[in-house]
Amino acid sequence: MNNTSQPLLEEYQIGDLQLKNRVIMASLTRARAANPGLVPTAIMAEYYAQRASAGLILSEGTWVNPQSIGFINVPGIFTQDQVKGWKAVTKAVHDNGGLIFSQLGHIGAGAHPDLQNGELPVGPSAVNIQSQSFTPEGFKNTVTPREMKVADIKETIQDYTKAAQNAKDAGFDGIEIHAIVGMLIPQFLSKTINKRTDEYGGSIENRSRIVFDLLDAIIEVWDSTRVAIKFSPVMLSNVGIVTPDDQTIDLFKYILNKLDHYNLAFVHIVGPSEDLSGTPVEALQEDYFSHFRNNYSGRILANLGFSKESASKIIREGKADLVSFGELFIANPDLVERFQNNWTLSESDRDTYYSGGEDGYITYPKAQYPQS
Ligand SMILES: Cc1cc2nc3c(=O)[nH]c(=O)nc-3n(C[C@H](O)[C@H](O)[C@H](O)COP(=O)(O)O)c2cc1C
């Protein structure tokens, strides 16, 4: 087949942004901001520039305030030094013809006192999510967080909004709200974790309120077509007790129906990594992305385990508009060119995902082709 007839590899318009193709680089935490200020480093600029042929890069999850920190050596976007560091990253990507959104994150109850100057992390309720936090001394079990007061929630939303403005000042092309399991937002969405009795807890409407409060504030800073959100409705393993429940399907229906009025850049949805049979979200198993498509008329960015073939198929079938690739971008900085030319893909080395330094980060070469 002629490659130019493949929608995955063709140009695509989001608002006034022209993407070169629909191959999106998903956020990848790589823990290379190993300095006390959590400032993006020069190797980060090089790493992202190497991957600029993606239709759009989504940056690694980036902290919106000191309280949001839950993993060592991950950069923030709440100080002026961090903004300066990100400026070098966005410039490097733009100089190479790419586009990049900043992914804004807060880990909530997934933090640890060792990362919070001994203070308790914050969460929707004083319930331990029974997960693990990556501290300077390695993985440690999470603790019972301090329940956020309404004033804390409002302040956190302000911090996200400030971070969104910082992302603009740093030259990003837009932002994605990091709302996959492990982060603060899904803790609010969770029936198990969120035991609040105020307007941020209880009903589906109340538990999802933080999503819309956040979006309403951020679209004061960015045009909505430059704002995206990433959800993982069906994560089952390694996530502690924030797992799907009997209201998850209705909750996401509610959220997507409401998001329909926002004209966002896209809603990014992570697919199932395991068999959903026998779980409360079993009904989503078959034709997973269609369930979201049927409840949302905006753009959908599909994620998890896609290959060039399965990505082309889902776009051709109209079940998603864009597809993101995570791990494939680690060892294949030129993933788009490899897709275009049907070149073989390289394997990434998991030992270097969070190891710091250049090795396994900026050392993966572009394909040495054409091959005989
Ligand atoms: C090393 C690594 C770090 C990741 N960091 C983030 C992150 O910061 N934010 C996020 O939303 N997802 C993160 N993810 C998840 C990926 O964005 C993506 O959803 C996942 O890898 C599935 O896509 P894939 O099968 O194409 O790799 C990470 C995944 C990996 C492997």
Coordinates of C-alpha atoms and ligand atoms in Angstrom, one line a residue:
M1 CA 0.0 0.0 0.0
N2 CA 1.1 3.5 -0.7
N3 CA 2.1 5.0 2.6
T4 CA 0.7 8.4 1.8
S5 CA -2.8 7.0 1.7
Q6 CA -2.5 6.0 5.4
P7 CA -4.4 8.5 7.6
L8 CA -2.1 7.7 10.5
L9 CA 0.8 9.3 8.6
E10 CA -1.1 12.2 7.1
E11 CA -1.5 15.7 8.3
Y12 CA -4.2 16.5 10.8
Q13 CA -5.7 19.7 12.1
I14 CA -6.6 20.5 15.7
G15 CA -8.1 24.0 15.9
D16 CA -5.4 26.1 14.5
L17 CA -2.6 23.5 15.1
Q18 CA -1.4 21.6 12.0
L19 CA 0.0 18.2 13.0
K20 CA 2.3 16.5 10.5
N21 CA 0.7 13.1 11.3
R22 CA -1.5 11.4 13.8
V23 CA 1.4 9.6 15.5
I24 CA 1.4 11.1 19.0
M25 CA 4.2 10.6 21.5
A26 CA 2.6 9.7 24.9
S27 CA 3.9 11.1 28.1
L28 CA 7.0 9.2 29.4
T29 CA 8.4 10.0 32.9
R30 CA 12.1 9.5 32.5
A31 CA 13.4 11.1 35.7
R32 CA 16.2 13.1 34.1
A33 CA 15.7 16.4 36.1
A34 CA 18.2 15.3 38.7
N35 CA 18.8 18.6 40.4
P36 CA 17.3 20.2 43.6
G37 CA 15.1 22.6 41.7
L38 CA 13.7 19.9 39.4
V39 CA 14.6 22.0 36.4
P40 CA 14.5 20.5 32.9
T41 CA 18.0 19.6 31.8
A42 CA 19.9 20.1 28.5
I43 CA 19.7 16.3 27.7
M44 CA 15.9 16.6 28.0
A45 CA 15.9 19.3 25.2
E46 CA 18.0 16.9 23.1
Y47 CA 15.8 13.9 23.9
Y48 CA 12.5 15.7 22.9
A49 CA 14.2 17.3 19.8
Q50 CA 15.2 13.8 18.6
R51 CA 11.5 12.8 18.7
A52 CA 10.1 16.0 16.9
S53 CA 8.8 14.1 13.9
A54 CA 5.9 12.9 16.0
G55 CA 2.6 14.7 15.0
L56 CA 2.6 16.0 18.6
I57 CA 4.8 15.3 21.7
L58 CA 3.1 15.1 25.1
S59 CA 5.8 15.9 27.7
E60 CA 6.4 13.7 30.7
G61 CA 4.1 14.3 33.6
T62 CA 5.2 17.6 35.2
W63 CA 4.5 18.8 38.8
V64 CA 2.2 21.8 39.2
N65 CA 3.3 22.6 42.8
P66 CA 5.6 21.2 45.5
Q67 CA 2.7 19.2 47.1
S68 CA 2.1 17.4 43.8
I69 CA 5.6 15.8 43.8
G70 CA 5.6 12.0 44.0
F71 CA 8.6 10.6 42.2
I72 CA 12.3 11.5 42.3
N73 CA 14.0 13.7 39.6
V74 CA 10.7 14.5 37.7
P75 CA 10.6 18.1 36.6
G76 CA 8.1 20.7 37.7
I77 CA 6.6 23.8 36.0
F78 CA 5.9 26.0 39.0
T79 CA 9.2 28.0 39.4
Q80 CA 10.7 30.5 37.0
D81 CA 13.9 28.4 36.7
Q82 CA 11.7 25.4 35.6
V83 CA 10.0 27.7 33.0
K84 CA 13.4 28.7 31.7
G85 CA 14.5 25.0 31.5
W86 CA 11.3 24.2 29.6
K87 CA 11.9 27.1 27.2
A88 CA 15.0 25.3 26.0
V89 CA 13.0 22.1 25.5
T90 CA 10.2 23.7 23.5
K91 CA 12.6 25.7 21.4
A92 CA 14.6 22.6 20.5
V93 CA 11.3 20.8 19.5
H94 CA 10.1 23.8 17.5
D95 CA 13.5 24.2 15.8
N96 CA 13.1 20.6 14.6
G97 CA 9.6 21.2 13.2
G98 CA 7.7 19.6 16.1
L99 CA 4.9 20.5 18.5
I100 CA 4.8 19.8 22.2
F101 CA 2.1 19.9 24.9
S102 CA 3.0 20.1 28.6
Q103 CA 1.4 17.3 30.7
L104 CA 0.4 18.8 34.1
G105 CA 0.2 16.4 37.0
H106 CA -0.4 16.1 40.7
I107 CA 0.2 12.8 42.5
G108 CA -2.0 13.5 45.5
A109 CA -2.1 10.6 48.0
G110 CA 0.6 8.8 45.9
A111 CA 3.3 11.1 47.3
H112 CA 5.3 10.2 50.4
P113 CA 6.5 12.3 53.4
D114 CA 10.1 11.7 52.2
L115 CA 9.2 13.8 49.1
Q116 CA 7.2 16.4 51.1
N117 CA 9.7 17.6 53.8
G118 CA 8.2 15.1 56.2
E119 CA 4.6 16.5 55.7
L120 CA 1.8 14.1 54.9
P121 CA 0.7 14.1 51.2
V122 CA -2.8 15.4 50.4
G123 CA -5.7 13.4 49.0
P124 CA -9.5 13.7 48.7
S125 CA -9.9 11.8 51.9
A126 CA -7.7 10.3 54.7
V127 CA -7.6 6.9 52.9
N128 CA -4.4 5.2 52.1
I129 CA -4.4 4.3 48.3
Q130 CA -2.2 1.3 49.2
S131 CA 0.2 1.9 46.4
Q132 CA 3.9 2.8 46.3
S133 CA 5.8 6.0 46.0
F134 CA 9.3 6.4 44.4
T135 CA 11.3 8.1 47.1
P136 CA 15.1 9.0 47.2
E137 CA 15.5 5.7 49.1
G138 CA 13.6 3.7 46.5
F139 CA 10.0 2.5 46.5
K140 CA 8.1 2.9 49.7
N141 CA 4.5 2.1 50.7
T142 CA 2.1 5.0 50.5
V143 CA 0.7 6.5 53.8
T144 CA -2.7 7.8 54.9
P145 CA -2.8 11.3 53.4
R146 CA -4.3 14.5 54.9
E147 CA -7.8 15.2 53.6
M148 CA -7.9 18.3 51.5
K149 CA -10.1 21.1 52.7
V150 CA -12.2 22.9 50.0
A151 CA -9.7 25.8 50.3
D152 CA -6.9 23.3 49.5
I153 CA -8.8 22.1 46.4
K154 CA -9.3 25.7 45.2
E155 CA -5.6 26.5 45.8
T156 CA -4.6 23.4 43.9
I157 CA -6.8 24.5 40.9
Q158 CA -5.1 27.8 41.0
D159 CA -1.7 26.1 41.0
Y160 CA -2.7 24.1 37.9
T161 CA -3.8 27.3 36.3
K162 CA -0.6 29.0 37.1
A163 CA 1.3 26.0 35.7
A164 CA -0.8 26.2 32.6
Q165 CA 0.2 29.9 32.2
N166 CA 3.8 28.9 32.9
A167 CA 3.5 26.3 30.1
K168 CA 2.4 29.1 27.8
D169 CA 5.3 31.3 28.9
A170 CA 7.7 28.4 28.3
G171 CA 6.5 28.1 24.7
F172 CA 4.4 24.9 24.8
D173 CA 1.7 24.5 22.2
G174 CA -0.9 23.4 24.7
I175 CA -1.4 21.3 27.8
E176 CA -2.7 17.9 28.8
I177 CA -4.1 17.3 32.2
H178 CA -2.6 14.1 33.6
A179 CA -5.6 12.2 35.0
I180 CA -4.6 8.5 34.7
V181 CA -4.7 6.3 37.7
G182 CA -1.9 7.0 40.2
M183 CA -2.7 10.7 40.1
L184 CA -4.9 13.1 42.2
I185 CA -7.8 13.4 39.8
P186 CA -8.7 9.6 39.7
Q187 CA -8.4 9.6 43.5
F188 CA -11.3 12.1 43.5
L189 CA -13.2 10.0 40.9
S190 CA -12.8 6.8 43.0
K191 CA -15.7 5.7 45.2
T192 CA -13.2 3.7 47.3
I193 CA -10.8 6.6 48.0
N194 CA -13.1 9.6 47.9
K195 CA -15.2 9.6 51.1
R196 CA -16.1 13.3 51.1
T197 CA -19.5 14.5 52.0
D198 CA -19.2 18.0 50.4
E199 CA -19.6 19.0 46.8
Y200 CA -16.4 17.1 45.8
G201 CA -17.6 13.7 47.0
G202 CA -20.5 11.3 47.0
S203 CA -22.4 11.3 43.7
I204 CA -20.8 10.8 40.3
E205 CA -21.4 14.5 39.6
N206 CA -19.7 15.6 42.8
R207 CA -16.7 13.2 42.4
S208 CA -16.1 14.5 38.9
R209 CA -16.5 18.2 39.8
I210 CA -12.8 18.7 40.2
V211 CA -12.3 17.9 36.5
F212 CA -14.6 20.6 35.3
D213 CA -13.5 23.1 37.9
L214 CA -10.0 22.6 36.6
L215 CA -10.9 22.8 32.9
D216 CA -13.0 25.9 33.5
A217 CA -10.0 27.6 35.2
I218 CA -7.5 26.5 32.6
I219 CA -9.5 27.6 29.5
E220 CA -9.3 31.1 30.9
V221 CA -5.5 30.7 30.1
W222 CA -5.5 28.5 27.0
D223 CA -8.0 28.3 24.1
S224 CA -9.9 25.0 24.7
T225 CA -8.5 23.5 21.5
R226 CA -5.1 23.6 23.1
V227 CA -6.2 21.7 26.2
A228 CA -6.5 17.9 26.5
I229 CA -7.1 15.4 29.3
K230 CA -5.8 11.8 29.7
F231 CA -7.9 9.2 31.5
S232 CA -7.3 5.5 32.2
P233 CA -10.7 4.1 33.0
V234 CA -9.8 0.4 33.4
M235 CA -6.4 0.1 35.1
L236 CA -6.4 -3.0 37.3
S237 CA -2.9 -3.8 38.4
N238 CA -0.2 -2.0 40.4
V239 CA -2.5 0.8 41.2
G240 CA -3.4 0.0 44.8
I241 CA -7.1 0.3 45.6
V242 CA -8.0 2.9 43.0
T243 CA -9.5 0.3 40.7
P244 CA -12.7 0.3 38.5
D245 CA -16.0 -0.2 40.4
D246 CA -19.6 -0.7 39.6
Q247 CA -20.0 3.1 38.8
T248 CA -16.9 3.5 36.6
I249 CA -18.8 3.1 33.3
D250 CA -21.5 5.5 34.3
L251 CA -18.9 7.9 35.7
F252 CA -17.0 8.1 32.4
K253 CA -20.3 8.4 30.5
Y254 CA -21.1 11.4 32.6
I255 CA -17.7 12.9 32.2
L256 CA -17.5 12.4 28.4
N257 CA -21.0 13.8 27.9
K258 CA -20.1 16.9 29.8
L259 CA -16.7 17.2 28.1
D260 CA -18.6 17.4 24.8
H261 CA -19.3 21.0 25.5
Y262 CA -15.7 21.9 26.0
N263 CA -14.3 21.7 22.4
L264 CA -11.0 20.3 23.7
A265 CA -8.0 19.4 21.6
F266 CA -8.7 15.7 22.4
V267 CA -9.6 13.3 25.2
H268 CA -6.8 10.8 25.6
I269 CA -7.9 7.3 26.7
V270 CA -5.7 4.5 27.8
G271 CA -7.0 1.1 26.8
P272 CA -7.1 -2.2 28.8
S273 CA -3.8 -3.9 29.5
E274 CA -5.6 -7.0 30.9
D275 CA -8.6 -9.1 30.4
L276 CA -11.6 -7.3 31.9
S277 CA -13.7 -10.4 32.3
G278 CA -15.2 -10.7 35.7
T279 CA -14.4 -7.1 36.6
P280 CA -16.9 -4.3 37.1
V281 CA -15.9 -2.9 33.7
E282 CA -16.3 -6.2 31.8
A283 CA -18.9 -4.5 29.5
L284 CA -16.1 -2.3 28.0
Q285 CA -14.0 -5.3 26.9
E286 CA -15.5 -5.7 23.5
D287 CA -14.8 -2.9 21.1
Y288 CA -13.3 -0.8 24.0
F289 CA -12.8 2.6 22.2
S290 CA -16.3 2.6 20.7
H291 CA -17.8 2.9 24.1
F292 CA -16.1 6.3 24.5
R293 CA -16.7 7.3 20.9
N294 CA -20.4 6.8 21.5
N295 CA -20.4 9.2 24.4
Y296 CA -18.2 11.9 23.0
S297 CA -18.3 13.7 19.7
G298 CA -14.9 15.4 20.0
R299 CA -11.5 14.1 19.1
I300 CA -10.3 10.9 20.8
L301 CA -6.7 10.0 21.2
A302 CA -6.4 6.2 21.7
N303 CA -3.5 4.6 23.7
L304 CA -2.0 1.4 24.9
G305 CA -0.2 -1.3 23.0
F306 CA -0.7 0.1 19.5
S307 CA 1.4 -0.9 16.5
K308 CA 1.4 0.9 13.2
E309 CA -1.1 -1.6 11.9
S310 CA -3.6 -1.5 14.8
A311 CA -3.3 2.3 14.9
S312 CA -4.1 2.6 11.2
K313 CA -7.0 0.3 11.6
I314 CA -8.6 2.1 14.5
I315 CA -8.3 5.4 12.7
R316 CA -9.7 4.0 9.5
E317 CA -12.6 2.5 11.3
G318 CA -13.3 5.9 12.8
K319 CA -13.1 4.7 16.4
A320 CA -10.3 7.2 17.3
D321 CA -8.9 10.3 15.6
L322 CA -5.3 10.0 16.8
V323 CA -3.1 7.3 18.4
S324 CA -0.4 7.7 21.0
F325 CA 2.7 5.5 21.4
G326 CA 4.6 5.4 24.7
E327 CA 7.3 2.7 25.0
L328 CA 7.9 2.6 21.2
F329 CA 9.2 6.1 21.3
I330 CA 11.9 5.3 23.9
A331 CA 14.1 3.3 21.5
N332 CA 12.8 4.7 18.3
P333 CA 13.2 8.4 18.2
D334 CA 12.4 8.3 14.5
L335 CA 9.3 6.2 15.0
V336 CA 7.3 8.1 12.3
E337 CA 10.1 7.6 9.7
R338 CA 10.2 3.9 10.7
F339 CA 6.4 3.6 10.2
Q340 CA 6.6 5.5 6.9
N341 CA 9.3 3.2 5.5
N342 CA 8.3 -0.1 7.2
W343 CA 11.7 -0.2 8.9
T344 CA 12.2 -2.5 11.9
L345 CA 11.7 -1.2 15.4
S346 CA 14.3 -1.2 18.2
E347 CA 13.7 -2.6 21.7
S348 CA 14.0 -0.3 24.7
D349 CA 16.0 -1.2 27.8
R350 CA 13.8 -1.0 30.8
D351 CA 16.7 -0.8 33.2
T352 CA 17.4 2.8 31.9
Y353 CA 13.8 4.1 32.0
Y354 CA 14.4 6.0 35.3
S355 CA 18.1 5.5 35.8
G356 CA 19.2 9.1 35.1
G357 CA 21.9 10.3 32.7
E358 CA 22.3 9.9 28.9
D359 CA 22.4 6.2 28.6
G360 CA 19.2 4.7 27.3
Y361 CA 17.8 8.2 27.0
I362 CA 19.5 10.2 24.2
T363 CA 21.7 7.3 23.0
Y364 CA 19.1 5.4 20.8
P365 CA 20.2 6.2 17.2
K366 CA 17.9 6.8 14.3
A367 CA 17.5 3.9 12.0
Q368 CA 20.6 3.4 9.7
Y369 CA 18.6 3.0 6.5
P370 CA 18.1 2.4 3.6
Q371 CA 19.1 -1.3 4.3
S372 CA 20.0 -3.5 1.5
Ligands
LIG1 C1 8.6 4.8 31.4 C2 7.2 5.2 31.3 C3 6.8 6.4 31.9 C4 5.5 6.9 31.8 N1 5.2 8.1 32.3 C5 3.9 8.6 32.1 C6 3.6 9.9 32.4 O1 4.4 10.7 33.0 N2 2.4 10.4 32.2 C7 1.4 9.6 31.6 O2 0.3 10.0 31.4 N3 1.7 8.3 31.3 C8 2.9 7.8 31.5 N4 3.2 6.6 31.0 C9 2.2 5.8 30.3 C10 2.4 6.0 28.8 O3 2.1 7.4 28.4 C11 1.4 5.2 28.0 O4 0.1 5.5 28.4 C12 1.7 3.7 28.2 O5 3.1 3.4 28.0 C13 0.9 2.8 27.2 O6 1.2 3.1 25.9 P1 2.2 2.2 25.0 O7 1.6 0.8 25.0 O8 2.2 2.8 23.6 O9 3.6 2.2 25.7 C14 4.5 6.1 31.1 C15 4.9 4.8 30.6 C16 6.2 4.4 30.7 C17 6.6 3.1 30.0

